[in-house]
PDB file of C-alpha atoms in Angstrom:
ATOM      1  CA  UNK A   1     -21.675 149.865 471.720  1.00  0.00           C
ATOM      2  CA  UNK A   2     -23.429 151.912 468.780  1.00  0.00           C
ATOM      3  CA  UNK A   3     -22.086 149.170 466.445  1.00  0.00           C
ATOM      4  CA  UNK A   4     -22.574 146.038 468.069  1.00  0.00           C
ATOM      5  CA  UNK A   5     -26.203 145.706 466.253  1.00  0.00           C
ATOM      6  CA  UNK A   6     -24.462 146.667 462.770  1.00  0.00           C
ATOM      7  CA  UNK A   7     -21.868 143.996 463.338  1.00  0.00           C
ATOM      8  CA  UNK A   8     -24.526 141.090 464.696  1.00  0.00           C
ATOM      9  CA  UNK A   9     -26.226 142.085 460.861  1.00  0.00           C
ATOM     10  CA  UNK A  10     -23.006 142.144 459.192  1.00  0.00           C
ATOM     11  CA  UNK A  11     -22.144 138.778 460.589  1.00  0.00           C
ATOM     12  CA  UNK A  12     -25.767 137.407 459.801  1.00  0.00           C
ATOM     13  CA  UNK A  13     -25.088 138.669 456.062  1.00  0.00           C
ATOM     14  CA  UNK A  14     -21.935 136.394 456.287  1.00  0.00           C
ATOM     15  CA  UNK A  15     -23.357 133.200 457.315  1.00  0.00           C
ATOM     16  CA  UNK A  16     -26.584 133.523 455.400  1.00  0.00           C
ATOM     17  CA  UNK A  17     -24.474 133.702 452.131  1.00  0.00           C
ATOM     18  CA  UNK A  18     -21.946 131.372 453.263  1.00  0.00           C
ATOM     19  CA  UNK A  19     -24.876 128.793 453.501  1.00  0.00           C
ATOM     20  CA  UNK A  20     -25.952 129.624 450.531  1.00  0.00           C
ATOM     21  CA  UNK A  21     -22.819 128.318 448.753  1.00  0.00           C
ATOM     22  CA  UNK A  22     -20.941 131.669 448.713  1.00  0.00           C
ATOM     23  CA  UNK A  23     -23.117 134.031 446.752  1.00  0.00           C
ATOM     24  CA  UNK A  24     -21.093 136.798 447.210  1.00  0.00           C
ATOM     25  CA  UNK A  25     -17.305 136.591 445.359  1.00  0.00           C
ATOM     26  CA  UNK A  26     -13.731 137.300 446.900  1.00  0.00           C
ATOM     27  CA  UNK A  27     -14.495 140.652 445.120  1.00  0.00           C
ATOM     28  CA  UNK A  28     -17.750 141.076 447.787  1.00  0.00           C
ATOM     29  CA  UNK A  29     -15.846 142.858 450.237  1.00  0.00           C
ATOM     30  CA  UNK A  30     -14.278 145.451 447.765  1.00  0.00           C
ATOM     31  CA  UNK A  31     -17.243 145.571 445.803  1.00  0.00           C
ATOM     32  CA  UNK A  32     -19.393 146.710 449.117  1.00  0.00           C
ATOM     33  CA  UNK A  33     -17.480 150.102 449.772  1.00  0.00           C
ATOM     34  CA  UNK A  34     -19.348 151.889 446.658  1.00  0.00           C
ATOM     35  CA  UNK A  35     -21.830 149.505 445.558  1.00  0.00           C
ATOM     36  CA  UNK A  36     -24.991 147.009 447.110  1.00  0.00           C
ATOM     37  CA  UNK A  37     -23.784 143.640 447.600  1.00  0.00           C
ATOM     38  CA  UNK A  38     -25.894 140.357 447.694  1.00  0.00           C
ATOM     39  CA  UNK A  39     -27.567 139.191 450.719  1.00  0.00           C
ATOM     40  CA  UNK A  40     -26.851 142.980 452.082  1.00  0.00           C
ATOM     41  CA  UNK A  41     -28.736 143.623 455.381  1.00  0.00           C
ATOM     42  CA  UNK A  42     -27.230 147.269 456.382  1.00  0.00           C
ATOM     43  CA  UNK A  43     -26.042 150.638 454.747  1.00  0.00           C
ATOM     44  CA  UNK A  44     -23.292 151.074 452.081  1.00  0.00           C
ATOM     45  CA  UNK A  45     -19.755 151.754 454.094  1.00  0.00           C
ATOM     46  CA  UNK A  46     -19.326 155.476 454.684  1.00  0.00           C
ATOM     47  CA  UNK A  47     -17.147 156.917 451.848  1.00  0.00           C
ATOM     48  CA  UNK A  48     -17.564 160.598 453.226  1.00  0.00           C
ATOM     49  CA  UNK A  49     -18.096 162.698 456.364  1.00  0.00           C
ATOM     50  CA  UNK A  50     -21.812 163.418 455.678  1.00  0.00           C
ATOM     51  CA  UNK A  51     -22.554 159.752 455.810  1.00  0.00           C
ATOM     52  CA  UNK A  52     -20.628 159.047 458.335  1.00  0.00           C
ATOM     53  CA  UNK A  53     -22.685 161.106 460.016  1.00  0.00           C
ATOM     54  CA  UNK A  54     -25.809 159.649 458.964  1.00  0.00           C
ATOM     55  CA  UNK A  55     -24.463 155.945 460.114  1.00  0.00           C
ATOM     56  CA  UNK A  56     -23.872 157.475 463.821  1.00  0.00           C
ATOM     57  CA  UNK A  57     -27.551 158.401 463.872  1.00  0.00           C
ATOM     58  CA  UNK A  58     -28.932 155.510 462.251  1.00  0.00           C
ATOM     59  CA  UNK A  59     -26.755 153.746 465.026  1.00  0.00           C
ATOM     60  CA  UNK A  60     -28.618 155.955 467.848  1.00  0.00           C
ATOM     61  CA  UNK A  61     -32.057 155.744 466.738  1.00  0.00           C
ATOM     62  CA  UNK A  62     -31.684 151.922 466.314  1.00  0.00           C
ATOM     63  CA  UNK A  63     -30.916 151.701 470.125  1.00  0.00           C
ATOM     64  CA  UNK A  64     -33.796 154.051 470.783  1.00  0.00           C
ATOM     65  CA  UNK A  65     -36.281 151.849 468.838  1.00  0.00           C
ATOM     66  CA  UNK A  66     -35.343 148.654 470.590  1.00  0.00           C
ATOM     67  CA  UNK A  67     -35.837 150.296 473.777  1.00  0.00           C
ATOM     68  CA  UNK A  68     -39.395 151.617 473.186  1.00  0.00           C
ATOM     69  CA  UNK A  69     -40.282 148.220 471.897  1.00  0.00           C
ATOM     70  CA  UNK A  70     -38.571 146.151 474.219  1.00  0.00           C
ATOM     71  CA  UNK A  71     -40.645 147.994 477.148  1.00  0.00           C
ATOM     72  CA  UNK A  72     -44.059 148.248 474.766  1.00  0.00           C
ATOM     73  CA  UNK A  73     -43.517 144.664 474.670  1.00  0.00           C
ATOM     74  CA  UNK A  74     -42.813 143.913 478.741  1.00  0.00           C
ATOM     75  CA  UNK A  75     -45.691 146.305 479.469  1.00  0.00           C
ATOM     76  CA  UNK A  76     -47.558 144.187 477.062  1.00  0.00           C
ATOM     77  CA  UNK A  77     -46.923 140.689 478.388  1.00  0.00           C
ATOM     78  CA  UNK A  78     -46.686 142.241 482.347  1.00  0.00           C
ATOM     79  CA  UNK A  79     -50.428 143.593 481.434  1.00  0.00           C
ATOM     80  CA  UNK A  80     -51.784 140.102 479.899  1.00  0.00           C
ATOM     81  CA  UNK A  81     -49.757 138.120 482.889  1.00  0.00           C
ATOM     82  CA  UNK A  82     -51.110 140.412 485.857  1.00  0.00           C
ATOM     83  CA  UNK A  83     -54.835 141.580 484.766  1.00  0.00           C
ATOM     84  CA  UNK A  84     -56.381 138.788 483.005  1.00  0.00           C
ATOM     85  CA  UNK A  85     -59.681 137.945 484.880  1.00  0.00           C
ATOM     86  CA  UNK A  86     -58.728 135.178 486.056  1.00  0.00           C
ATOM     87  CA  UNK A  87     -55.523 136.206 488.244  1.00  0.00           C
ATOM     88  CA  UNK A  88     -57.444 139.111 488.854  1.00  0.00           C
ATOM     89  CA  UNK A  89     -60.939 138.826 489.284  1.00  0.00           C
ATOM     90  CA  UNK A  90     -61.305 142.125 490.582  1.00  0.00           C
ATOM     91  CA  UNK A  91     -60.625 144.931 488.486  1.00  0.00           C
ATOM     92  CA  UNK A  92     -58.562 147.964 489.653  1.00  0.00           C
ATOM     93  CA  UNK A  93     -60.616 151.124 490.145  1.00  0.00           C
ATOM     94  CA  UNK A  94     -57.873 153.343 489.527  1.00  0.00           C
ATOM     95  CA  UNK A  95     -58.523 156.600 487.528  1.00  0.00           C
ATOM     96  CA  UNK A  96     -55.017 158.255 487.418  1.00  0.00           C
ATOM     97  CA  UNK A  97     -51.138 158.122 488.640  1.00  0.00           C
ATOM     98  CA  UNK A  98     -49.714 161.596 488.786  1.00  0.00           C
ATOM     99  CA  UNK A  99     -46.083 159.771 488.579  1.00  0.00           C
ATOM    100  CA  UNK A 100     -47.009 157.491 485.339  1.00  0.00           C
ATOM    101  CA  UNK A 101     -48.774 160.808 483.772  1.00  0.00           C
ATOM    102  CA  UNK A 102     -45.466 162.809 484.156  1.00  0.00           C
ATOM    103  CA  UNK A 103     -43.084 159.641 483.523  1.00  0.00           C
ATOM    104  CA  UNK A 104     -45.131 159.338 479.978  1.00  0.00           C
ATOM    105  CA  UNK A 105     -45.207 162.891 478.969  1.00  0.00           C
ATOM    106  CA  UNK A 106     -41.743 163.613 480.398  1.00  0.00           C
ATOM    107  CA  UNK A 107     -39.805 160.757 479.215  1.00  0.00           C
ATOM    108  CA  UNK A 108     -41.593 161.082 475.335  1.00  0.00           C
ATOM    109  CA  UNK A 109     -40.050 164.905 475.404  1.00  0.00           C
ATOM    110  CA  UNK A 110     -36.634 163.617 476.264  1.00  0.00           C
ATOM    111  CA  UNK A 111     -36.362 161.192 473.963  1.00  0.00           C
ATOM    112  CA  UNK A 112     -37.588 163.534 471.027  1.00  0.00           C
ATOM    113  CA  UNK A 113     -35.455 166.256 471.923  1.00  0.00           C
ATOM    114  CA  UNK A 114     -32.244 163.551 472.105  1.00  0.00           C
ATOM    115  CA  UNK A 115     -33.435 162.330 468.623  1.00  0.00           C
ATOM    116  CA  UNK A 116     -34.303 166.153 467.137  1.00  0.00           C
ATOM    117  CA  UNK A 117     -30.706 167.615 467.876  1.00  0.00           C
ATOM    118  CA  UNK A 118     -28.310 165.561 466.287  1.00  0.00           C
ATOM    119  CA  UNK A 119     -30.944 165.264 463.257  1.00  0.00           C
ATOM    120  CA  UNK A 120     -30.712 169.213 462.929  1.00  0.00           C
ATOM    121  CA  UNK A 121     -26.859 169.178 462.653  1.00  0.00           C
ATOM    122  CA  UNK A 122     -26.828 166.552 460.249  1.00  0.00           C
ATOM    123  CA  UNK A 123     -29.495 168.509 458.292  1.00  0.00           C
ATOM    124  CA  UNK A 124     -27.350 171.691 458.622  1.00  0.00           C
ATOM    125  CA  UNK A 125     -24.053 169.955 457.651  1.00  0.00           C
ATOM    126  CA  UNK A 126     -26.072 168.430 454.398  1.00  0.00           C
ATOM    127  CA  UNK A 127     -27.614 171.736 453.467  1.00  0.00           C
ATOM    128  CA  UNK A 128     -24.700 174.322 454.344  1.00  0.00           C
ATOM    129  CA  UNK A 129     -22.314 173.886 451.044  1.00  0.00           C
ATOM    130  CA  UNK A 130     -18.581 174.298 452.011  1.00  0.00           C
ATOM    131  CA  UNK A 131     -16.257 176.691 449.364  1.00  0.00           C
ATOM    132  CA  UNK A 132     -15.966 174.106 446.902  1.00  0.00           C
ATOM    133  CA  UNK A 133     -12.889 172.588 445.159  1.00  0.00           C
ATOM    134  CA  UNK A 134     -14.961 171.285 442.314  1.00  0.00           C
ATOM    135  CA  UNK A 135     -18.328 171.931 440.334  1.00  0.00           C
ATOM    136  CA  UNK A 136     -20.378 169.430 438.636  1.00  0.00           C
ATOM    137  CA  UNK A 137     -23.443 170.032 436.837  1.00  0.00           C
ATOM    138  CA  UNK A 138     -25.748 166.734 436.474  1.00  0.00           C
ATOM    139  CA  UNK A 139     -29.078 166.884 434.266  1.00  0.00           C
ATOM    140  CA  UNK A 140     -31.156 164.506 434.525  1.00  0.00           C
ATOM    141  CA  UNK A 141     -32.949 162.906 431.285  1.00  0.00           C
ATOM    142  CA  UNK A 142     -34.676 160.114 430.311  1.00  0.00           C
ATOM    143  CA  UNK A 143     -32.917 157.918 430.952  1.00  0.00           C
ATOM    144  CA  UNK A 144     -29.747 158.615 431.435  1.00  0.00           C
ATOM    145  CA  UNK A 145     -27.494 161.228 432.780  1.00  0.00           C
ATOM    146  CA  UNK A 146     -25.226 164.270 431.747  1.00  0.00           C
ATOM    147  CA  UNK A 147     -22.307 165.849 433.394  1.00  0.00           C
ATOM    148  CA  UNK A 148     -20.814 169.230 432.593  1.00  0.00           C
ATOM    149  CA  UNK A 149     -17.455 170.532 434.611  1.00  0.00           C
ATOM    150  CA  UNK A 150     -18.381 174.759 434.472  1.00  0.00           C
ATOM    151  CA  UNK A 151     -14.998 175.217 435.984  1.00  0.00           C
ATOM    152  CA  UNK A 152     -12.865 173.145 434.110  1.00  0.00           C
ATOM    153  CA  UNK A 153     -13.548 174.248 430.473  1.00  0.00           C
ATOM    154  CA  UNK A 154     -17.682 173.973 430.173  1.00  0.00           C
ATOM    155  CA  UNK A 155     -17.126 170.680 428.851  1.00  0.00           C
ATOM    156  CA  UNK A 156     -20.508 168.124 428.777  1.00  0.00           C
ATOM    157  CA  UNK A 157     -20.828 164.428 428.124  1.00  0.00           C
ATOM    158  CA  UNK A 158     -23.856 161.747 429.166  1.00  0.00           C
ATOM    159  CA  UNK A 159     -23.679 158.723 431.063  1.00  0.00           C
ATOM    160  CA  UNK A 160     -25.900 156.033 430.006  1.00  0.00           C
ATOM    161  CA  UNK A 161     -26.038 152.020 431.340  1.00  0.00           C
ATOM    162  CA  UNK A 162     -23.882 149.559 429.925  1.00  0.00           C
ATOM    163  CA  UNK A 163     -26.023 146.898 428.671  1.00  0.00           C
ATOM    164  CA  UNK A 164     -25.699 143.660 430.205  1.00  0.00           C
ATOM    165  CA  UNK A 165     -24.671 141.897 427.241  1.00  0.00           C
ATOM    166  CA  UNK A 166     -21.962 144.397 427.397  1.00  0.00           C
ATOM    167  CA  UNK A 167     -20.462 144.705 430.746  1.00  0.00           C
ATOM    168  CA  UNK A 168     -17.098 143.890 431.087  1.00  0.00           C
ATOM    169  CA  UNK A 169     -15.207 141.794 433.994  1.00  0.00           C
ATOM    170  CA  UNK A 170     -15.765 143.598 437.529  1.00  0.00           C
ATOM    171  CA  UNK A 171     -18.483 145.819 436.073  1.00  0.00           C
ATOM    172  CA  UNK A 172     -21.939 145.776 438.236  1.00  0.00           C
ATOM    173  CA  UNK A 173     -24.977 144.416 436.550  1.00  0.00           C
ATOM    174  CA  UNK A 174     -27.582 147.821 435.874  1.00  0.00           C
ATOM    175  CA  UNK A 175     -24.802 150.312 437.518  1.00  0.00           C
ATOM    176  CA  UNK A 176     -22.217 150.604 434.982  1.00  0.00           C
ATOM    177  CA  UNK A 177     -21.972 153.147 432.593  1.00  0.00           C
ATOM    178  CA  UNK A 178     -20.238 154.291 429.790  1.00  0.00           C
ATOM    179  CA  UNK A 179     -18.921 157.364 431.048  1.00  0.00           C
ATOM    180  CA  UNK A 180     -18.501 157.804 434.728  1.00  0.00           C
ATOM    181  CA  UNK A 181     -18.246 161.317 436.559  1.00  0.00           C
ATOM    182  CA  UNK A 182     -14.936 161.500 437.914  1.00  0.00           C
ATOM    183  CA  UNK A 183     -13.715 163.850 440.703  1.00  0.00           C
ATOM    184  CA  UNK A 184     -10.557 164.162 443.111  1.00  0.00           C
ATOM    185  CA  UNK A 185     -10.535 162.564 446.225  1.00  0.00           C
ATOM    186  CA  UNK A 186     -10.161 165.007 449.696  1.00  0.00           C
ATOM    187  CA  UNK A 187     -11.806 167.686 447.329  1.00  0.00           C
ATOM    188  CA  UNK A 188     -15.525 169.445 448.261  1.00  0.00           C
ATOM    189  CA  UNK A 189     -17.452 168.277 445.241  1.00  0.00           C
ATOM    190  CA  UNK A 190     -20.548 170.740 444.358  1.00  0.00           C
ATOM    191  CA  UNK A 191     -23.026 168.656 442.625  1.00  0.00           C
ATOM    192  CA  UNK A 192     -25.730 171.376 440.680  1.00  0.00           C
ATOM    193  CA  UNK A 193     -28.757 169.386 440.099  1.00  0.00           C
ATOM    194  CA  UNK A 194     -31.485 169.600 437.434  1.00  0.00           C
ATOM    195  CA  UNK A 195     -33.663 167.965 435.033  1.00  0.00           C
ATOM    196  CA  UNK A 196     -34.451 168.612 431.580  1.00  0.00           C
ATOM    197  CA  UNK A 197     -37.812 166.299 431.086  1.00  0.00           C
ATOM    198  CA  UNK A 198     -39.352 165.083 434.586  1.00  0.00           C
ATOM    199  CA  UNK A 199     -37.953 164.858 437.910  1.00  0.00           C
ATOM    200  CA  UNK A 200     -35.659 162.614 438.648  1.00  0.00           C
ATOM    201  CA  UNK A 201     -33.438 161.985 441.859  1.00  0.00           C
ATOM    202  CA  UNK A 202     -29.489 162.098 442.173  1.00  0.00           C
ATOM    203  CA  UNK A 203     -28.639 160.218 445.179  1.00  0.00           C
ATOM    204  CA  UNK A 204     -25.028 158.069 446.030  1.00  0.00           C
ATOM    205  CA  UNK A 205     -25.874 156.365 449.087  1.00  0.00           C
ATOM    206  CA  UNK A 206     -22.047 155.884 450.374  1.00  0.00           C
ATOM    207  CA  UNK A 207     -21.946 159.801 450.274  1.00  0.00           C
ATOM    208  CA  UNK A 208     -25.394 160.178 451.961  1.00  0.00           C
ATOM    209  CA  UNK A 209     -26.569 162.247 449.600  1.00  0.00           C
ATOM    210  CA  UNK A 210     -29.711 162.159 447.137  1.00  0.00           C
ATOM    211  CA  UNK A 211     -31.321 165.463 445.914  1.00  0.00           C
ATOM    212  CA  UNK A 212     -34.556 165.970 443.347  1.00  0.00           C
ATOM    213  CA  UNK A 213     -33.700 167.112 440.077  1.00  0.00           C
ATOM    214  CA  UNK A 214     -36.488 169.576 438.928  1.00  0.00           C
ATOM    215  CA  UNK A 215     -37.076 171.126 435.514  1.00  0.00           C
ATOM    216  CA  UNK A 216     -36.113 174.525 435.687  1.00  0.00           C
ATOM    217  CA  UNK A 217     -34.945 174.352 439.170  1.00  0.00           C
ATOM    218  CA  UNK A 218     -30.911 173.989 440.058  1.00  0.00           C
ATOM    219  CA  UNK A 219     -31.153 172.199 443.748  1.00  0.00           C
ATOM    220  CA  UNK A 220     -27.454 171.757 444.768  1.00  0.00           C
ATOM    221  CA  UNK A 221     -25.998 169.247 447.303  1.00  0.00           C
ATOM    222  CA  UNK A 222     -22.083 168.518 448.027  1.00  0.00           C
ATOM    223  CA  UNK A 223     -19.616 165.389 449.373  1.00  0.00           C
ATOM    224  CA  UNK A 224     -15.957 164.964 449.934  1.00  0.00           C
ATOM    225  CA  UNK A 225     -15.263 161.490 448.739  1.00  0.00           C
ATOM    226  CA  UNK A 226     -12.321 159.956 451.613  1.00  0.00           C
ATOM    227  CA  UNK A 227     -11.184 157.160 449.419  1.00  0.00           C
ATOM    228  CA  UNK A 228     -10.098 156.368 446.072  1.00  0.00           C
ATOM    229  CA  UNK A 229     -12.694 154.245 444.094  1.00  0.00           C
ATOM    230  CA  UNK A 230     -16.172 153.840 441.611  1.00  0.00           C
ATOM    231  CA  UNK A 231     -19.100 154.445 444.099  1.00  0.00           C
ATOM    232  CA  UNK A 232     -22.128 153.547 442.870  1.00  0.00           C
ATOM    233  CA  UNK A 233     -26.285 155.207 442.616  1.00  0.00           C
ATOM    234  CA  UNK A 234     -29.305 155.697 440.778  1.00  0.00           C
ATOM    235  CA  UNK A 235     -32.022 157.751 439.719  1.00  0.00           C
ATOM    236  CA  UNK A 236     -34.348 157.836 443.251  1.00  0.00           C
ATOM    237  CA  UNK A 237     -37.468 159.223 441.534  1.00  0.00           C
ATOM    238  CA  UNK A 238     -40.273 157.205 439.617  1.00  0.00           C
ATOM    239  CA  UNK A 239     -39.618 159.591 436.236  1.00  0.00           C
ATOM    240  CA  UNK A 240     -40.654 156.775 433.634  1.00  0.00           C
ATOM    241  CA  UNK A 241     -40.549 152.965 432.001  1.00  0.00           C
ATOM    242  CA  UNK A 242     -36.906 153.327 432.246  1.00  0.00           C
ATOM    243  CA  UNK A 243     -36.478 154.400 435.781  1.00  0.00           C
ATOM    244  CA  UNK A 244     -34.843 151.425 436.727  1.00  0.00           C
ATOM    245  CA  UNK A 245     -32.380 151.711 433.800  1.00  0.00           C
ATOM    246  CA  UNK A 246     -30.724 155.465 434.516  1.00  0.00           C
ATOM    247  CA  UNK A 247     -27.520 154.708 437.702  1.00  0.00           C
ATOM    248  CA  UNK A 248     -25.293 157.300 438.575  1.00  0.00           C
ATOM    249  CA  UNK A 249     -21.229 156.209 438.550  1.00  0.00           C
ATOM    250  CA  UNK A 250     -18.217 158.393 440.598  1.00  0.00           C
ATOM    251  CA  UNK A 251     -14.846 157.708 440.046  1.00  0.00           C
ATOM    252  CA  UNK A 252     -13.155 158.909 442.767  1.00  0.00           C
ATOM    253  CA  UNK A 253      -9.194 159.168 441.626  1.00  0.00           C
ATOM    254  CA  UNK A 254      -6.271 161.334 443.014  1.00  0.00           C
ATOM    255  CA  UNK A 255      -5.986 164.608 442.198  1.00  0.00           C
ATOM    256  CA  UNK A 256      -3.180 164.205 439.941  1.00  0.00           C
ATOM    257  CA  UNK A 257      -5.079 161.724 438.046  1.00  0.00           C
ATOM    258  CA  UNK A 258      -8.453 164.447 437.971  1.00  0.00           C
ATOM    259  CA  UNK A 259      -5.981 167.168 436.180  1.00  0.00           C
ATOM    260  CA  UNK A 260      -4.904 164.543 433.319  1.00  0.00           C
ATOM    261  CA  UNK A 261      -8.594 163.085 433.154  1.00  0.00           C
ATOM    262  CA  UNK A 262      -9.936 166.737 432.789  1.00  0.00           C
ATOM    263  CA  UNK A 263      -7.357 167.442 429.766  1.00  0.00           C
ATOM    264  CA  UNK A 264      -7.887 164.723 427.819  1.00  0.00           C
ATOM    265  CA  UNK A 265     -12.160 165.567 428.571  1.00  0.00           C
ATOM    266  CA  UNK A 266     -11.356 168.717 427.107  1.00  0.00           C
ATOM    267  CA  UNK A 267     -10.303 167.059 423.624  1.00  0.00           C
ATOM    268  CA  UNK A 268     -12.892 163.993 424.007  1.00  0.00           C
ATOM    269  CA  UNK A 269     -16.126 165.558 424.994  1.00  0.00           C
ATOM    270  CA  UNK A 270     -15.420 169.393 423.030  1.00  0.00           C
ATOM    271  CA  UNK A 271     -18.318 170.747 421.449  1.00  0.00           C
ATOM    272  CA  UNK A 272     -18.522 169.759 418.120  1.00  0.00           C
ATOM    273  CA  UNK A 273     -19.616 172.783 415.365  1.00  0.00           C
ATOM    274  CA  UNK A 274     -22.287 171.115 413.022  1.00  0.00           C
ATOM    275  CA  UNK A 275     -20.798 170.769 409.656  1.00  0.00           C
ATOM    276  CA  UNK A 276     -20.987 173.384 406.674  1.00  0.00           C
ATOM    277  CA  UNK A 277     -23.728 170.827 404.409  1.00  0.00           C
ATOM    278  CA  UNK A 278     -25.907 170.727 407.366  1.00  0.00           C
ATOM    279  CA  UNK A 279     -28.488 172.768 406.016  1.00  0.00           C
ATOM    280  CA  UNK A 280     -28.204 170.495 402.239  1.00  0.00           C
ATOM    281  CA  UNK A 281     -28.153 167.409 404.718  1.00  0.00           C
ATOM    282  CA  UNK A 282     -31.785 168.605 406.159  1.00  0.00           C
ATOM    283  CA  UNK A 283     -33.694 169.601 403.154  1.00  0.00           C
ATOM    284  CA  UNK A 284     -32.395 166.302 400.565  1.00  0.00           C
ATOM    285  CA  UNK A 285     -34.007 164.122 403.922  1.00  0.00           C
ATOM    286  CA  UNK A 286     -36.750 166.297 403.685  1.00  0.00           C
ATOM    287  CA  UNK A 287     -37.469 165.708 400.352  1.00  0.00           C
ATOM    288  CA  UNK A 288     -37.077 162.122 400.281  1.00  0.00           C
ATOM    289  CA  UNK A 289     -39.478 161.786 403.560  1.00  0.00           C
ATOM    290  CA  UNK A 290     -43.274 161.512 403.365  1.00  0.00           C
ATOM    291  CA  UNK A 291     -45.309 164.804 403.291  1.00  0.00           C
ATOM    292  CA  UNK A 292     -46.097 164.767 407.128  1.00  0.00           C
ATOM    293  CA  UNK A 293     -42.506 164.363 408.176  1.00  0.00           C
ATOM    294  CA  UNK A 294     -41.145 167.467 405.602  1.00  0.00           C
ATOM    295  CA  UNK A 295     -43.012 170.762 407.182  1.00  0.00           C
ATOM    296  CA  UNK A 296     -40.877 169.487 410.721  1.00  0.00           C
ATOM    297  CA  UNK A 297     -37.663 168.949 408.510  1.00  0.00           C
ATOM    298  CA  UNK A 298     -38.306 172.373 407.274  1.00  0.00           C
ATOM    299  CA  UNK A 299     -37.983 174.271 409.983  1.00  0.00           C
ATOM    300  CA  UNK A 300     -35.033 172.287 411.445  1.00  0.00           C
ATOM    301  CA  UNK A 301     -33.552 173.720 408.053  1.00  0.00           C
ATOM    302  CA  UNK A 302     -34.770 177.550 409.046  1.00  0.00           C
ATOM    303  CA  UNK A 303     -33.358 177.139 412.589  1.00  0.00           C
ATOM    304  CA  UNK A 304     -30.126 175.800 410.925  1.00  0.00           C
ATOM    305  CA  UNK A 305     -30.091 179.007 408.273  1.00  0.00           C
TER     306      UNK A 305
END
């Protein structure tokens, strides 16, 4: 019963992009675990046990809504049918009904405290961070994201969009990206969040989760992807012109698979000393820049010394 009103919009989606000559590819269905899909009327598919849990109460408080209006709105036409002036002409002198006055209070109560319990557990469940499997650290910048594994050699790399004259077969329009965080699936994945500019927002809707990242502030949140795959996000905080332009890609893989991605991420993204002539490097551009440009070329030298 809790999914018969998903389903009905599922199978709305379907015939509203069937009628408009297929809009959606064979590759709509796969495409819909980890990413938006055209026409799209619900929530991405669950990919993890915290959204899972959010879909169940989305599912309850969807029934609860259409209760409260469907009575609001029999109330409302019982009201205008029964109490016009003209079928009746002589209006009730009524002051109170103990039995409405308690149905209205009582009833309210109930339904808050049936909406207010599950909504705590989910809250607890997001909040309290299992012992985790795996750390990632992502910084958000503008525009574009880093990544740095603390646990499997302090290694760092960004992730910026692929630009759509760029994209490759399969690869989502303003979601790709050139370098995707990758964790193991079945693992606890801690996610550290923070920013290095302005805030910005990490959030992967088929985990259910979406945390601020704050300058100087390390907010944390965790998943456990169930399935294999690239599951798609975005930045979920107005932080700039390029807002639109900074979306967040998991690759989901088995854990054999994680081990050889981490070892060769070792040797890819290893810090890379800065080379002997850096110093030389600085003060020739120096010289051969204008005078306003030298005094901040100068003291890149210093720091460099």
């Amino acid at each position: 019963m809790t999914g018969v009103l998903r389903v009905l919009c599922v199978a709305l989606a379907a015939v509203t992009m069937f009628g408009f000559g297929g809009l959606a590819g064979p590759d709509a269905a796969l495409a819909s675990l980890g990413q938006p899909s055209p026409w799209q009327l619900g929530m991405q598919e669950a990919a993890a046990p915290v959204m899972k849990d959010v879909v169940w109460f989305h599912d309850l408080l969807l029934w609860i809504i259409t209760a409260i209006v469907a009575l609001v709105l029999l109330l409302l036409v019982v009201v205008t049918l029964r109490f016009n002036a003209k079928a009746n002409p002589t209006p009730s002198r009524t002051t109170h009904n103990t039995l409405i006055e308690v149905l209205w209070t009582v009833v309210p109560v109930i339904i808050l405290v049936v909406i207010a319990v599950p909504s705590f557990r989910i809250m607890f469940v997001q909040l309290n961070t299992p012992q985790a499997d795996v750390t990632v650290k992502a910084t958000g910048k503008q525009w574009f994201w880093s990544y740095a594994y603390p646990d499997q050699g302090k290694f760092e790399f960004d992730s910026l969009m692929v630009p759509e004259g760029e994209l490759k077969p399969g690869q989502p329009r303003l979601l790709a990206v050139d370098n995707e965080m990758v964790v193991p699936v079945g693992k606890v994945v801690r996610v550290q969040v923070t920013g290095a500019d302005v805030i910005h927002a990490f959030a992967v809707p088929s985990f259910g989760i979406k945390i601020d990242a704050v300058p100087g502030r390390l907010n944390e949140t965790w998943f456990k992807a169930e399935r294999e795959g690239v599951y798609y996000g975005q930045c979920s905080e107005l932080c700039g012109k390029d807002h639109a332009f900074m979306p967040i890609a998991v690759r989901v893989v088995s854990e054999q698979a994680f081990t050889a991605w981490v070892e060769d991420a070792k040797k890819k993204y290893a810090a890379v000393p800065p080379p002997a002539d850096a110093p030389i490097a600085v003060a020739a551009t120096a010289a051969a820049l204008p005078g306003a440009a030298a005094p901040q070329l100068a003291v890149a030298q210093a720091v460099a010394d």
